[in-house]
Amino acid sequence: MKRPALKNFRRIVVKVGSSLLIDSNAGEVRSAWLSALAADIAKLHGEGRDVLVVSSGSIALGRSRLKLPRGPLKLEESQGAAAVGQIALARIWSEVLGAHGIGAGQILVTLQDTEERRRYLNARSTIAKLLEWRAVPVINENDTVATNEIRYGDNDRLAARVATMASADLLILLSDIDGLYDAPPGVNPNAKLIPIVESVTSEIEGMAGAAESELSRGGMFTKIEAAKIATTSGTHMLIASGKIEHPLQAISDGGRCTWFLTPANPVTARKRWIAGSLEPKGTLTIDAGAVAALRAGKSLLPAGVIRIDGHFARGDAVVVRGPDTHEIGRGLVAYDAEDAEKIKGRSSPDVMAILGISGRAEMIHRDDLVVGPSGAIPAK
């Protein structure tokens, strides 16, 4: 299969691990390398692409600033080091991107933020707004509050979840190694790089190795897990070396890496999930004008809603029915049932006056809505 080209992707998540970002001996950021990476990001940004960064390094930076000894840290020590390191890491990313005239926005997430639909939608909305403002979201696991029981444990899988949340079409994992090999290259000198993985099979999973450095929580195993998450959600993924300067430019120039391909795209994969995997918690009945708008690809506005049924919370799946009660589609609702009842049939400018807050203009955003081709979506 033909190798994809970086220029064909519109929304890209770049994961940067601690072992690349932090000099383990000095305990400081690799400034020259990071400046080169920022230049690569700025180039993609200048071409009109959306770029998000998933960055490790807060604990490593914090323990350096606090002069903590080497070796394993207790949970509370890791959380305290992260609290110090997060401030430093945010400033560093702000400075290197700011040098190119790009704003950076820090987002700290935990496992629940991507698993619970309400919090998932909040994080997704924040990311969308930053991208709309042409800022680069810099995302990290919130190590100050995450615990051993609920944390991701590595930023590879976190990056895959972020890519899914942001409807990215490409996830780039910058690594200590330039891709997936058919055997551990450090042990077998005849190991061969696999340039393209069309599907993550049990054979591919069997090629995963262990973490290669003290600062890396992940290894090839977690990267394969990330590939499964990403490709299932319609996001292509690649593993490439981050040890070189200008690693994104190297990928663009055809450098060595491993691509994990997906047959879907983020929008169709997400809508398939909404249509068939979520149990509806309520029903919105809409007027004929709203039906026409939805069929034309528009979002559902409060003005088009004529009836609310069920007990649902923001982010829950609901059924959308036309005035004749036929099912039009399904989607993730942006308001709790109580608030939806208050604003149904009202124009968007009235929402703030009614609820006392500046709410979202849409009852269901078109990205969170699946409309059946002939008026009905079969039950799953």
Coordinates of C-alpha atoms in Angstrom, one line a residue, residues 82-358:
A82 CA 4.3 17.4 38.6
A83 CA 2.8 20.5 40.3
V84 CA 6.2 22.2 40.0
G85 CA 7.0 20.8 36.6
Q86 CA 3.7 21.7 35.0
I87 CA 4.4 25.4 35.5
A88 CA 7.8 25.1 34.0
L89 CA 6.6 23.0 31.1
A90 CA 3.8 25.3 30.2
R91 CA 6.2 28.3 30.2
I92 CA 8.7 26.5 28.0
W93 CA 6.0 25.5 25.4
S94 CA 4.6 29.0 25.4
E95 CA 8.0 30.5 24.8
V96 CA 9.1 28.2 21.9
L97 CA 5.8 28.5 20.1
G98 CA 5.5 32.2 20.9
A99 CA 8.8 32.7 19.1
H100 CA 6.9 31.9 15.9
G101 CA 3.9 34.1 16.8
I102 CA 1.8 31.1 17.9
G103 CA -0.2 31.0 21.1
A104 CA -0.1 27.9 23.3
G105 CA -2.9 26.7 25.6
Q106 CA -2.3 24.2 28.4
I107 CA -4.9 21.5 28.9
L108 CA -4.5 19.0 31.8
V109 CA -6.6 15.8 31.5
T110 CA -7.2 12.7 33.5
L111 CA -8.6 9.3 32.5
Q112 CA -12.2 10.4 33.4
D113 CA -12.0 13.4 31.1
T114 CA -11.9 11.0 28.1
E115 CA -14.1 8.3 29.4
E116 CA -17.1 10.2 30.8
R117 CA -19.2 11.8 28.0
R118 CA -19.9 15.1 29.8
R119 CA -16.2 15.7 30.7
Y120 CA -15.2 14.4 27.2
L121 CA -17.4 17.0 25.6
N122 CA -16.1 19.8 27.8
A123 CA -12.5 18.9 26.9
R124 CA -13.4 18.5 23.2
S125 CA -15.1 21.9 23.2
T126 CA -12.0 23.6 24.8
I127 CA -9.7 22.0 22.2
A128 CA -12.0 23.1 19.4
K129 CA -12.1 26.7 20.6
L130 CA -8.3 26.9 20.9
L131 CA -7.9 25.5 17.4
E132 CA -10.5 28.0 16.2
W133 CA -8.3 30.8 17.7
R134 CA -5.3 29.2 15.9
A135 CA -3.6 28.4 19.2
V136 CA -1.7 25.1 19.7
P137 CA -3.2 23.1 22.6
V138 CA -0.5 21.5 24.7
I139 CA -2.0 18.6 26.6
N140 CA -0.7 16.4 29.4
E141 CA -2.0 14.0 31.9
N142 CA -2.8 15.8 35.1
D143 CA -0.2 14.0 37.2
T144 CA -1.0 16.3 40.2
V145 CA -4.3 14.5 40.8
A146 CA -4.0 11.2 38.8
T147 CA -3.5 8.1 40.9
N148 CA -1.9 4.8 40.1
E149 CA -5.4 3.2 39.8
I150 CA -6.9 5.7 37.3
R151 CA -3.9 7.1 35.3
Y152 CA -3.0 6.2 31.8
G153 CA 0.5 5.3 32.8
D154 CA 1.9 6.5 29.5
N155 CA 1.3 9.3 27.1
D156 CA 1.1 7.1 24.0
R157 CA -2.4 6.0 24.9
L158 CA -3.3 9.4 26.2
A159 CA -2.2 10.9 22.8
A160 CA -4.5 8.4 21.0
R161 CA -7.4 9.4 23.2
V162 CA -6.7 13.0 22.6
A163 CA -6.5 12.4 18.8
T164 CA -9.9 10.7 19.0
M165 CA -11.4 13.5 21.1
A166 CA -10.1 16.2 18.7
S167 CA -11.2 14.2 15.5
A168 CA -7.6 14.4 14.4
D169 CA -6.8 12.5 11.2
L170 CA -3.1 11.8 12.1
L171 CA -1.3 11.0 15.3
I172 CA 2.5 11.2 15.3
L173 CA 4.4 9.4 18.2
L174 CA 7.9 10.8 18.3
S175 CA 10.0 8.0 19.9
D176 CA 13.5 6.8 20.8
I177 CA 13.1 4.4 17.8
D178 CA 12.2 5.2 14.2
G179 CA 9.4 2.7 13.9
L180 CA 8.2 -0.8 14.5
Y181 CA 10.6 -3.6 13.7
D182 CA 9.9 -7.3 13.2
A183 CA 12.3 -8.1 16.1
P184 CA 14.0 -5.9 18.8
P185 CA 16.7 -4.1 16.8
G186 CA 19.0 -3.7 19.9
V187 CA 19.1 -7.5 20.1
N188 CA 18.8 -8.6 16.5
P189 CA 21.0 -6.7 14.0
N190 CA 19.0 -8.2 11.1
A191 CA 15.7 -6.7 12.4
K192 CA 13.7 -5.0 9.6
L193 CA 11.6 -1.9 9.9
I194 CA 8.0 -2.3 9.0
P195 CA 7.1 0.8 6.9
I196 CA 3.3 0.3 6.8
V197 CA 0.9 -1.6 9.1
E198 CA -2.5 -2.0 7.4
S199 CA -4.1 -3.6 10.5
V200 CA -3.0 -4.3 14.0
T201 CA -3.0 -8.1 14.1
S202 CA -1.9 -10.5 16.8
E203 CA 1.4 -10.9 14.9
I204 CA 2.0 -7.1 15.0
E205 CA 1.1 -7.1 18.8
G206 CA 3.7 -9.8 19.3
M207 CA 6.5 -7.5 18.0
A208 CA 6.1 -5.0 20.8
G209 CA 9.0 -4.5 23.1
A210 CA 9.6 -2.8 26.5
A211 CA 10.5 0.7 27.5
E212 CA 14.0 1.8 26.5
S213 CA 14.8 4.6 29.0
E214 CA 14.4 5.6 32.6
L215 CA 12.0 8.5 31.7
S216 CA 9.8 6.5 29.3
R217 CA 6.7 5.0 30.9
G218 CA 5.7 3.5 27.6
G219 CA 7.5 1.2 25.1
M220 CA 6.5 -0.4 21.8
F221 CA 3.7 -2.2 23.6
T222 CA 1.9 1.0 24.5
K223 CA 2.5 2.3 21.1
I224 CA 0.7 -0.7 19.6
E225 CA -2.1 -0.1 22.0
A226 CA -2.2 3.5 21.0
A227 CA -2.4 2.4 17.3
K228 CA -5.4 0.2 18.1
I229 CA -7.2 3.1 19.8
A230 CA -6.3 5.6 17.0
T231 CA -7.1 3.4 14.0
T232 CA -10.3 2.2 15.4
S233 CA -11.4 5.8 15.7
G234 CA -10.5 6.7 12.2
T235 CA -7.1 8.3 12.9
H236 CA -3.9 7.3 11.1
M237 CA -0.8 6.9 13.3
L238 CA 2.9 6.8 12.8
I239 CA 5.9 6.2 14.9
A240 CA 9.1 8.1 14.0
S241 CA 12.4 8.9 15.6
G242 CA 12.5 12.1 17.8
K243 CA 16.2 11.8 18.3
I244 CA 16.9 13.9 15.2
E245 CA 16.4 17.7 14.9
H246 CA 13.4 18.7 12.8
P247 CA 11.7 15.3 13.2
L248 CA 8.4 16.4 11.5
Q249 CA 10.3 17.8 8.5
A250 CA 12.1 14.5 8.3
I251 CA 8.7 12.7 8.1
S252 CA 7.5 15.1 5.5
D253 CA 10.7 14.4 3.4
G254 CA 10.0 10.7 3.5
G255 CA 12.2 9.7 6.4
R256 CA 12.1 6.3 8.1
C257 CA 8.9 5.6 10.2
T258 CA 6.1 3.2 10.6
W259 CA 2.6 4.1 9.4
F260 CA -0.5 2.5 11.0
L261 CA -3.4 2.9 8.6
T262 CA -7.1 3.1 9.1
P263 CA -9.8 2.5 6.6
A264 CA -12.1 5.0 8.2
N265 CA -11.9 8.7 9.0
P266 CA -12.5 10.5 12.3
V267 CA -16.0 11.8 11.4
T268 CA -17.4 8.5 10.1
A269 CA -15.9 6.5 12.9
R270 CA -17.3 8.9 15.5
K271 CA -20.7 8.9 14.0
R272 CA -20.7 5.1 13.8
W273 CA -20.0 5.1 17.5
I274 CA -22.8 7.5 18.2
A275 CA -25.3 5.7 16.0
G276 CA -24.8 2.2 17.2
S277 CA -22.8 2.0 20.4
L278 CA -24.6 4.4 22.8
E279 CA -27.9 3.8 24.6
P280 CA -30.2 6.8 24.0
K281 CA -31.3 8.5 27.3
G282 CA -34.1 10.6 25.8
T283 CA -35.9 12.0 22.7
L284 CA -36.0 15.4 21.0
T285 CA -38.9 16.0 18.7
I286 CA -38.2 18.7 16.1
D287 CA -40.3 20.6 13.6
A288 CA -40.2 20.2 9.8
G289 CA -37.9 23.1 9.3
A290 CA -35.3 21.6 11.6
V291 CA -35.7 18.3 9.8
A292 CA -34.8 20.0 6.5
A293 CA -31.8 21.7 8.2
L294 CA -30.4 18.5 9.6
R295 CA -30.7 16.8 6.2
A296 CA -28.8 19.7 4.8
G297 CA -25.9 19.0 7.2
K298 CA -26.8 21.7 9.8
S299 CA -26.6 21.5 13.6
L300 CA -29.8 21.2 15.6
L301 CA -30.7 24.6 17.2
P302 CA -33.0 25.1 20.2
A303 CA -35.5 26.9 18.0
G304 CA -36.3 23.8 16.0
V305 CA -37.1 21.6 19.1
I306 CA -40.8 21.3 20.0
R307 CA -40.7 18.5 22.6
I308 CA -38.3 17.0 25.2
D309 CA -38.7 13.5 26.6
G310 CA -36.5 11.5 29.0
H311 CA -34.0 12.3 31.7
F312 CA -30.6 13.0 30.2
A313 CA -27.5 14.9 31.0
R314 CA -25.2 16.9 28.8
G315 CA -23.2 14.5 26.6
D316 CA -25.8 11.7 26.7
A317 CA -27.1 10.2 23.4
V318 CA -30.6 11.1 22.4
V319 CA -33.0 10.2 19.6
V320 CA -34.1 12.9 17.3
R321 CA -37.6 12.5 15.8
G322 CA -39.5 14.6 13.3
P323 CA -43.0 16.0 13.9
D324 CA -44.5 12.7 12.5
T325 CA -42.5 10.8 15.2
H326 CA -40.2 9.1 12.7
E327 CA -36.6 8.8 13.8
I328 CA -34.4 11.3 12.0
G329 CA -31.1 10.6 13.8
R330 CA -29.2 10.4 17.0
G331 CA -26.7 12.6 18.7
L332 CA -25.0 13.8 21.8
V333 CA -27.1 16.6 23.4
A334 CA -25.4 19.7 24.6
Y335 CA -27.8 20.5 27.5
D336 CA -29.3 18.6 30.4
A337 CA -33.0 17.7 30.0
E338 CA -34.1 20.4 32.4
D339 CA -32.2 23.2 30.6
A340 CA -33.3 21.8 27.2
E341 CA -36.9 22.0 28.3
K342 CA -36.4 25.7 29.1
I343 CA -34.9 26.7 25.8
K344 CA -36.8 24.5 23.3
G345 CA -38.4 26.6 20.6
R346 CA -36.3 29.7 21.5
S347 CA -33.8 31.5 19.4
S348 CA -30.1 31.2 20.2
P349 CA -29.8 34.8 21.6
D350 CA -32.6 34.0 24.1
V351 CA -30.5 31.1 25.6
M352 CA -28.3 33.3 27.7
A353 CA -31.3 35.3 29.1
I354 CA -33.2 32.1 30.0
L355 CA -30.4 30.1 31.5
G356 CA -28.3 33.0 32.9
I357 CA -25.2 31.7 31.2
S358 CA -23.7 32.0 27.7

